[in-house]
XYZ file of C-alpha atoms in Angstrom:
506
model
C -207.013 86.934 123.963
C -205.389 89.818 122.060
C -203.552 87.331 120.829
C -206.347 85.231 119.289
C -208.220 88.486 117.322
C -205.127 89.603 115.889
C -204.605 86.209 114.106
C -208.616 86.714 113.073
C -208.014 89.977 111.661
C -205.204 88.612 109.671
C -207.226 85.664 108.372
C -210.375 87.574 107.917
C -208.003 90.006 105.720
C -206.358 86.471 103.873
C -209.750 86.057 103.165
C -211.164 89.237 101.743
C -208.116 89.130 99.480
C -208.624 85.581 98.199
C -211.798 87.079 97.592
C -210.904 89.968 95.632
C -208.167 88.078 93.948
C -210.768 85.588 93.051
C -212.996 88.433 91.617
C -210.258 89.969 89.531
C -209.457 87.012 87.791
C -212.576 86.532 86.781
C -213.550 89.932 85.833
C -210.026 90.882 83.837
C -210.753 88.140 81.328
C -213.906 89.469 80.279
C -212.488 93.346 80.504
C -209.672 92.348 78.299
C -211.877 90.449 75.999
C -214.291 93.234 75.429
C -211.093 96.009 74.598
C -210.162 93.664 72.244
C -213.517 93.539 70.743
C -214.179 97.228 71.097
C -210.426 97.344 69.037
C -211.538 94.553 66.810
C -214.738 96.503 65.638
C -212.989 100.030 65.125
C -210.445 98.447 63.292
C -213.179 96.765 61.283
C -215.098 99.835 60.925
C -212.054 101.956 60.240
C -212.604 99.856 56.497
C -215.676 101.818 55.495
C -213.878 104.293 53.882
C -214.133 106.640 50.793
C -211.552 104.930 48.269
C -211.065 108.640 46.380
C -212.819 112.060 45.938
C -212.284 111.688 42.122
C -214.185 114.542 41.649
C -213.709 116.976 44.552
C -217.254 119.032 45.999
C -220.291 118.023 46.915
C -221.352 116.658 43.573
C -219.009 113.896 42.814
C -217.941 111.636 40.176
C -221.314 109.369 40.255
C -219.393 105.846 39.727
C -221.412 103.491 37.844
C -221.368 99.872 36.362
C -219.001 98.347 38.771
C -217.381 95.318 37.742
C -214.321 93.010 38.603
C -211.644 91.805 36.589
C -208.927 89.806 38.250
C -209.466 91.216 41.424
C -208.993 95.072 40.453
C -212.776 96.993 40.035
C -213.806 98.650 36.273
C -216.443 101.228 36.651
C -217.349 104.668 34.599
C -216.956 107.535 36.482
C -216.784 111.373 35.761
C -215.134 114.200 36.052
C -214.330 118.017 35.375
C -211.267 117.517 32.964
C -212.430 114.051 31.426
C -216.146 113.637 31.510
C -217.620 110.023 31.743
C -214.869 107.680 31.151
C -213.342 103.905 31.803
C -211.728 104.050 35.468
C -209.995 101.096 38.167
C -209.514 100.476 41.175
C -207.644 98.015 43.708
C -209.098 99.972 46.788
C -206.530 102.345 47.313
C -206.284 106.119 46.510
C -203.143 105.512 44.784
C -204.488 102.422 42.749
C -207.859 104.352 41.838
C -207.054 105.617 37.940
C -208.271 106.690 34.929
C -207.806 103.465 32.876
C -207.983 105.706 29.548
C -209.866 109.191 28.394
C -211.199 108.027 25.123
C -213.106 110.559 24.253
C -210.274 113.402 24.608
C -211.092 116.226 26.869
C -214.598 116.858 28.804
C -216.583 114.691 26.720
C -218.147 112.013 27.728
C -217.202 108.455 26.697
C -220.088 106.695 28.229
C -223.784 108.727 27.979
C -223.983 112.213 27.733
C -223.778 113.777 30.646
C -221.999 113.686 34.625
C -225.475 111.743 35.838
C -226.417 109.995 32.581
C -225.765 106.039 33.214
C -226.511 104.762 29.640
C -225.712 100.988 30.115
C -222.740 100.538 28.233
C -222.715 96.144 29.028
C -219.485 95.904 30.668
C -218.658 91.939 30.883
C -215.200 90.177 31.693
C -214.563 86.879 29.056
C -210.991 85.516 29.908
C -209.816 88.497 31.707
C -210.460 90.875 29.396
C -213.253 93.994 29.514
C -215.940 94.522 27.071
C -217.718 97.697 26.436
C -219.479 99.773 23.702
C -218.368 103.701 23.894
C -219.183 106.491 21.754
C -216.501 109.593 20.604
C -218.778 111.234 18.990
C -221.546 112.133 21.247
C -223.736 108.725 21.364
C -224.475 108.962 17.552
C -222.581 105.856 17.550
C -221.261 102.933 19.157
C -218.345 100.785 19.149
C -217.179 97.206 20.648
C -213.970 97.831 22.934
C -211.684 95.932 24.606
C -209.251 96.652 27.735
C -206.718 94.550 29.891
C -206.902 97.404 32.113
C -203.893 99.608 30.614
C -204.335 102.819 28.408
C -202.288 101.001 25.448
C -204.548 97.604 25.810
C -207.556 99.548 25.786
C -208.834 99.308 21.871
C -211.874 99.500 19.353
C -212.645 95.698 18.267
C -214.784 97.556 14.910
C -214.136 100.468 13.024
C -218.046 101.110 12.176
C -220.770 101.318 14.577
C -221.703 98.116 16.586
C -223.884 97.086 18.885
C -223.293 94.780 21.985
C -225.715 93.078 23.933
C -226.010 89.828 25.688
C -222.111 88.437 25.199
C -221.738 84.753 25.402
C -218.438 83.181 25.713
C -217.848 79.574 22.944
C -214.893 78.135 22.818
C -212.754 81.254 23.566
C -214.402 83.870 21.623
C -217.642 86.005 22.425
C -220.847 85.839 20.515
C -223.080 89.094 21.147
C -225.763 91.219 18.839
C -223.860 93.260 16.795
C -224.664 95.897 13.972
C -223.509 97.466 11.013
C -225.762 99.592 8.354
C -225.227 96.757 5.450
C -226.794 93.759 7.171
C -228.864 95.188 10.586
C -228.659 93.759 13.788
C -227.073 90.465 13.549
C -225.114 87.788 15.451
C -221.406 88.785 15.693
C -218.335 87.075 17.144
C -214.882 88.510 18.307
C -211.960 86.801 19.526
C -210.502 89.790 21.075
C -208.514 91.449 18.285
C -210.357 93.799 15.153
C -209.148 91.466 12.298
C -210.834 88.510 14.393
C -214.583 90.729 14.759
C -217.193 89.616 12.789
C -220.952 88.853 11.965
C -221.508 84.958 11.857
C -224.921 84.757 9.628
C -226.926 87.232 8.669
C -229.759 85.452 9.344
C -232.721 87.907 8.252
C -230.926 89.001 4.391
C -230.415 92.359 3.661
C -230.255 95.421 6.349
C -232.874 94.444 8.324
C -232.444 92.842 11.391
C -232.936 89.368 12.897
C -231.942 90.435 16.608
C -230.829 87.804 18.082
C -231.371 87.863 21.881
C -231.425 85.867 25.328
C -227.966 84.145 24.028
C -227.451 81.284 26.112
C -224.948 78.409 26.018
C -225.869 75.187 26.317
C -222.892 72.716 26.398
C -220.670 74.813 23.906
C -223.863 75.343 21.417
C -225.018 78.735 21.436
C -229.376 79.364 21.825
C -231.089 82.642 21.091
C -234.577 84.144 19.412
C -234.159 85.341 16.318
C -236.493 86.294 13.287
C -235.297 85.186 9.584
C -238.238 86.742 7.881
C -239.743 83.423 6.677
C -240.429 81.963 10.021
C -241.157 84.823 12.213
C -239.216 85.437 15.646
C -237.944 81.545 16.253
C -235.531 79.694 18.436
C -232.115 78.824 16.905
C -228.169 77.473 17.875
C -225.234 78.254 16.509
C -222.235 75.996 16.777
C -220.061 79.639 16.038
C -220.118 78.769 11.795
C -222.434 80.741 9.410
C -223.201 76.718 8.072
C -223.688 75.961 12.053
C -226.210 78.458 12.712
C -229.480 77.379 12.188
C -233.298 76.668 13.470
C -234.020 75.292 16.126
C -237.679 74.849 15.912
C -240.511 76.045 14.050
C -242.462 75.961 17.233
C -245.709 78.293 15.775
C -245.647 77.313 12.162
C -247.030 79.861 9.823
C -244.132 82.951 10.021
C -246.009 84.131 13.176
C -243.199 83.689 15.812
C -243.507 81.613 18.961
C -240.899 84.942 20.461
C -239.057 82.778 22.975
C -237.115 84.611 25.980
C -235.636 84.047 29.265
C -233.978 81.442 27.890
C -232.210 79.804 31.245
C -229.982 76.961 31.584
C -230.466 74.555 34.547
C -228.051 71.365 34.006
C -227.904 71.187 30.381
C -232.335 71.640 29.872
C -232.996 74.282 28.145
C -235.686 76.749 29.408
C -237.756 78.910 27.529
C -240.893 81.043 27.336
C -243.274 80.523 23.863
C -246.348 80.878 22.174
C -247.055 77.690 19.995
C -250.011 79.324 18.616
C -252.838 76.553 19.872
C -254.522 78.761 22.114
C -252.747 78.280 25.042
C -250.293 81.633 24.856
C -247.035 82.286 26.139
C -245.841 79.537 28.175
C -242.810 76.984 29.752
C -240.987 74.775 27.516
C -238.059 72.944 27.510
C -235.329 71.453 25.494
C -233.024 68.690 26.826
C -229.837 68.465 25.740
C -228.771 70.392 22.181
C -230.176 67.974 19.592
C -233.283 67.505 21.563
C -236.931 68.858 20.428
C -238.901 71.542 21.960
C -241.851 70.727 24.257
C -244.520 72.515 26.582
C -243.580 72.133 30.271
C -247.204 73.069 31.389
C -249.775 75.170 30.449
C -249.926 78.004 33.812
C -251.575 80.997 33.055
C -255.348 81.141 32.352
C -256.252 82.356 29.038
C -254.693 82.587 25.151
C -251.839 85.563 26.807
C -249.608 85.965 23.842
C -246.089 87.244 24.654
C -246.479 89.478 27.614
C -244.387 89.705 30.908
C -246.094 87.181 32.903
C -243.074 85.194 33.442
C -239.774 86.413 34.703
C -236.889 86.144 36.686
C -236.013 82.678 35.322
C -232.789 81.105 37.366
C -231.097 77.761 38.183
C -230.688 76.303 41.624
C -229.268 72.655 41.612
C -231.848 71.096 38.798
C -234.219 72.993 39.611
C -236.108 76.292 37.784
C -237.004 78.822 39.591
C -238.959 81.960 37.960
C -242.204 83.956 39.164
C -245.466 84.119 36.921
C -248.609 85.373 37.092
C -250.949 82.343 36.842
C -254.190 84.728 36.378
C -255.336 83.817 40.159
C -252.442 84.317 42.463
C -250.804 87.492 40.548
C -246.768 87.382 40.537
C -245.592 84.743 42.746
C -242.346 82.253 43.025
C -242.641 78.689 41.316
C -240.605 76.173 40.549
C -240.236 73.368 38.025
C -238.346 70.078 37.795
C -239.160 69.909 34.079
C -242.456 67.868 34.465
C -245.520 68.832 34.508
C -246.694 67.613 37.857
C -243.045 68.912 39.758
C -244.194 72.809 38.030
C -246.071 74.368 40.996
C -246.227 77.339 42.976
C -243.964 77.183 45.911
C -246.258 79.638 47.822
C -249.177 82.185 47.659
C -247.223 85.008 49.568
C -249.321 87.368 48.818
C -253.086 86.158 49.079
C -255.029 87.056 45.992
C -254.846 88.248 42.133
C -252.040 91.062 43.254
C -249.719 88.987 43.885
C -245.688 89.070 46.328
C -243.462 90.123 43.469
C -244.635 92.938 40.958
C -241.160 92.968 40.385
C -237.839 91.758 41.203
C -234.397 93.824 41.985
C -232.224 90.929 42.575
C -232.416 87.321 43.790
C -229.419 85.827 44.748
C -228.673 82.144 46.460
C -226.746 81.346 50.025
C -226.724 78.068 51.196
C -229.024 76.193 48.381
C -231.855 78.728 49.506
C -233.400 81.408 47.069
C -233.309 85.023 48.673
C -235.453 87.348 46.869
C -237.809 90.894 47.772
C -241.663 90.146 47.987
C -244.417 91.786 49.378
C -246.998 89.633 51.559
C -249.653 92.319 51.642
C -248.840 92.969 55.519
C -245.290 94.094 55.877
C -244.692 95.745 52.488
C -241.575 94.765 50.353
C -239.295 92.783 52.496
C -236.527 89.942 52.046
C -237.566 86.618 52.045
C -235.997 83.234 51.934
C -236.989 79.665 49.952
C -235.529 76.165 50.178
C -238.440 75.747 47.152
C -241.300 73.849 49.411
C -244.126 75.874 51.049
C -242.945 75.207 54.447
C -239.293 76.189 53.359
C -240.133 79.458 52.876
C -240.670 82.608 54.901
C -239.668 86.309 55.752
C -236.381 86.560 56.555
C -237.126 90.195 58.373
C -240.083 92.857 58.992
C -237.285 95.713 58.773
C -240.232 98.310 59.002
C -243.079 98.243 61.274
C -246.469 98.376 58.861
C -246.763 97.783 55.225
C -243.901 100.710 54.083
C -241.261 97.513 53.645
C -237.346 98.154 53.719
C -237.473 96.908 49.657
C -234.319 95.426 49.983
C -232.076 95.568 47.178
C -228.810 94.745 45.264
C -228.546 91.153 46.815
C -224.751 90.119 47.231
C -223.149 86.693 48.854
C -220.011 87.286 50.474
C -217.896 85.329 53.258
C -221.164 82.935 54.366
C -223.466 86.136 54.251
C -226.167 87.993 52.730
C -225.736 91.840 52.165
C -228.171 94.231 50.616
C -229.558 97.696 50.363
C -232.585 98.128 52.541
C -234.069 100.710 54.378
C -235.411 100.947 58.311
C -238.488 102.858 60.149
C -235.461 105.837 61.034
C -232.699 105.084 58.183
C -232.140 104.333 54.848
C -231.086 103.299 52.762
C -228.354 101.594 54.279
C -226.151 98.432 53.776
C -227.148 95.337 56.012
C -226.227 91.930 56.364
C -227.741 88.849 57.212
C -226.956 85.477 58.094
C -230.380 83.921 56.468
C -231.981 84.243 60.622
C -234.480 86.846 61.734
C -231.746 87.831 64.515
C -229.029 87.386 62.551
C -230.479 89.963 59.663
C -228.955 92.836 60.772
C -228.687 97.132 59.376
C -224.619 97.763 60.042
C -224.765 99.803 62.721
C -222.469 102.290 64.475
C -219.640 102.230 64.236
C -219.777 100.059 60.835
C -223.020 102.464 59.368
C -222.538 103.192 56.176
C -225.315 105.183 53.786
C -225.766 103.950 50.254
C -227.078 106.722 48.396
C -230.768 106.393 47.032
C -229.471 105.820 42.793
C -227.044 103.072 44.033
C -228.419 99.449 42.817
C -224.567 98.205 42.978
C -222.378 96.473 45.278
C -219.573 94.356 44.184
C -217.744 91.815 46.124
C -213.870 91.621 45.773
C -211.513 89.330 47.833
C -213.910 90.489 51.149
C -214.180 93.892 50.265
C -217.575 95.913 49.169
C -217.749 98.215 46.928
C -220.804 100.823 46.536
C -221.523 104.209 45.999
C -221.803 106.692 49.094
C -223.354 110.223 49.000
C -222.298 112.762 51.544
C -222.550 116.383 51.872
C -218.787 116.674 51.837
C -217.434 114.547 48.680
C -221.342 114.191 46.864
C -221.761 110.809 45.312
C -218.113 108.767 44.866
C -216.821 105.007 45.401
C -216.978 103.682 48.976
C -215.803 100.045 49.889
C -216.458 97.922 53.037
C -214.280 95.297 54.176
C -216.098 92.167 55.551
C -215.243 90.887 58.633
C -215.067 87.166 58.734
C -218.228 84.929 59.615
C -216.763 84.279 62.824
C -217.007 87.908 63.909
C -220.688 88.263 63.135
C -221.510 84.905 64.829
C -219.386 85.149 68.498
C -221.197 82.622 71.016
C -221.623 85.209 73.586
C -223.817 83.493 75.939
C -221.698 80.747 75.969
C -218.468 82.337 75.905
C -219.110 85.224 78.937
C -220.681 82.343 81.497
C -217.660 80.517 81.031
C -214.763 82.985 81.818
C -216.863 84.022 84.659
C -216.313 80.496 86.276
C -220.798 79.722 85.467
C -219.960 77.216 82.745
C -221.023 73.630 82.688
């Protein structure tokens, strides 16, 4: 008898600890997977870091017009001993620099003062960064050049020049330029001062044609311009004074049809106009580069002559995208194939003559789908999401209870996801993410939250790393980067994942 409990307690205890063994080995897979995770994410997190205090205190060097050339970031930033001048950085304290102090001394290079952010068109051709800077105050401005080294950082024009809207054709840049003998002309460089030039002066004399929207349309350059004879006009330019000509008397009389947002989808060229027949500023389209000019489809009620009804023109695929204000719906999205009968609206968002989008930050395009800001009337300014039908498009995320709206901003693809600025019912603005799903739109939480200060409109995408302005109390407003995790990270199947280890799988 005492016999036959003992060997009951012993298999009553064999039991107990081929049930705790079975436990354990269940449970120690998912402890160890969650340390990792936990390690995974602070290692993650530890990547939201202040890149340099280039201006130690609590004001900081206010880093503006970020841009990347060859995987290293160009910005202006200021400080104490310099002022506003040309800066780099690989993402390292080390590798953050002062590329070269053109003005000498506290004087700034770029604007006038520590928080002035005079757009100075920063643009990488080929590798190489083009500005405009002033020594002497802002009275006047100059084309440079820089590889990114003090010595390859040069004037492209010894007298004053303007620079807007740069166009690369067959390896040189085309760009309004100025100087006092012929106005505001179109200009080409190929990089060196002897090779800077104006191609036509179009309008004669000092005054100025102004050519603008510059767009190139296989390797022939389009743009508005005004020659005094035909009014404001749409012309090409092969790069030759002889090559430059008009496109298109498309309001005969000298009036000026005024085309802009000129837009290449695919080799069509789109345009807004006035044709002068009663109709107002409207769509056209030119196909190919010898092609003729003609009216995609009358859209807005009325005889609206050059106004700001349209904007926002962009590509996707062969399609147009661009938001207008028909005179019923107020500022919505549309699309157009190039016909008349494939121009429509792609939805009435916002119910009414008001209208979604009074304005647009950004749009930007993940996935063959349009993200953009717009404002049903309910929810206030939020992101939204369009594969371009009326079914295909939707909020993306109600980030703030009401009609307040997060207004997200500075749109950015990176590593199969969305990131933006936007702001919540508690925070903001802060940096979010979002994997085009209402769950998978997401503010970056602790321990990844970051704070983009309230004048930042930038981030900039480098080899998986973000780069943004970040105001604190400590360093004041100075150059912050985020490395992405991969998609993989954002995206773990946990439901399926955790039911497995813990033997509940299929």
């Amino acid at each position: 008898m005492m016999l036959f409990r003992e060997m009951s307690v012993e298999v009553e205890k064999i039991e107990m600890d081929d049930l705790f063994y079975l436990q354990m080995k269940r449970i120690l897979p998912v402890l160890l997977f969650l340390g990792v995770v936990l390690l995974y994410t602070q290692l993650w997190a530890s990547q939201s870091l202040l890149v340099k205090d280039i201006e130690p205190g609590q004001d900081g060097s206010y880093p503006r017009y970020m841009v990347e050339k060859n995987g290293i970031l160009f910005f202006t930033a200021w400080d104490s001993v310099h002022g506003r001048e040309l800066w780099k950085s690989d993402g390292t304290v080390d590798g953050t620099e002062l590329v070269k102090d053109i003005t000498f001394g506290p004087d700034n290079t770029f604007g006038t003062s520590a928080q002035d952010y005079s757009v100075q068109n920063f643009t990488v051709i080929d590798d190489i960064l083009y500005f405009t800077a002033s020594t002497d105050g802002g009275s006047t401005w100059k084309l440079w050049r820089s590889d990114g080294t003090e010595e390859g950082t040069i004037p492209l024009c010894k007298t004053g020049t303007q620079y807007v809207n740069p166009v690369k054709l067959k390896g040189k840049i085309y760009f309004l330029g100025y100087d006092s003998a012929h106005g505001q002309e179109l200009w080409m460089s190929d990089g060196t001062a002897m090779g800077t030039e104006m191609v036509k002066d179009i309008y004669p004399g000092d005054s100025n044609s102004y050519p603008s929207s510059i767009t190139n349309i296989n390797n022939v350059l389009f743009f508005a311009a005004d020659d005094q004879e035909h009014g404001r006009e749409l012309w090409k330019s092969n790069g030759t004074a002889a090559g430059t000509t008009l496109v298109q008397d498309i309001w005969e009389g000298g009036y000026g049809s005024k085309p802009h947002g000129l837009t290449n989808v695919n080799g069509t060229l789109y345009f807004v106009a006035c044709d002068g027949s009663g109709i107002g500023s409207e769509l056209w389209k030119i196909v190919g580069t010898t092609g003729s000019a003609t009216l995609v489809k009358d859209i807005i009620d009325g005889n609206i002559y050059y106004d700001d009804s349209y904007s926002n023109l962009m590509g996707i695929n062969d399609r147009l995208y661009f938001v207008v204000d028909d005179g019923t719906h107020g500022r919505e999205l549309w699309i157009s194939d190039g016909t008349t009968g494939g121009t429509r609206m792609v939805k009435d968002i916002n119910s009414g003559q008001e209208g979604s989008i009074p304005y647009l930050g950004s749009m930007t395009v993940m996935n063959d789908h349009l993200y953009f800001t717009a404002d049903d009337g309910i929810h206030g300014p939020e992101l939204w999401a369009s594969d371009g039908t009326l079914a295909g498009t939707m909020m993306v995320k109600d980030t703030v209870d009401g009609d307040y709206g997060g207004n997200p901003r500075a749109l950015i693809h990176e590593s199969g996801m969305l990131f933006f600025v936007a702001s919540d019912a508690s925070h903001g603005p802060y940096l979010w993410r979002s994997d085009g799903t209402e769950s998978g739109t997401v503010r970056l939480g602790y321990p990844d939250r970051i704070y983009i200060s309230n004048d930042a409109s930038e981030l900039v995408s480098i080899n998986g790393v973000l780069y943004f302005t970040w105001w604190d109390d400590g360093y004041g407003t100075e150059l912050r980067k985020y490395r992405v995790p991969p998609a993989s990270a954002f995206g773990f199947p946990w439901t399926e994942f955790l039911p497995a280890i813990l033997g509940r799988g299929k």
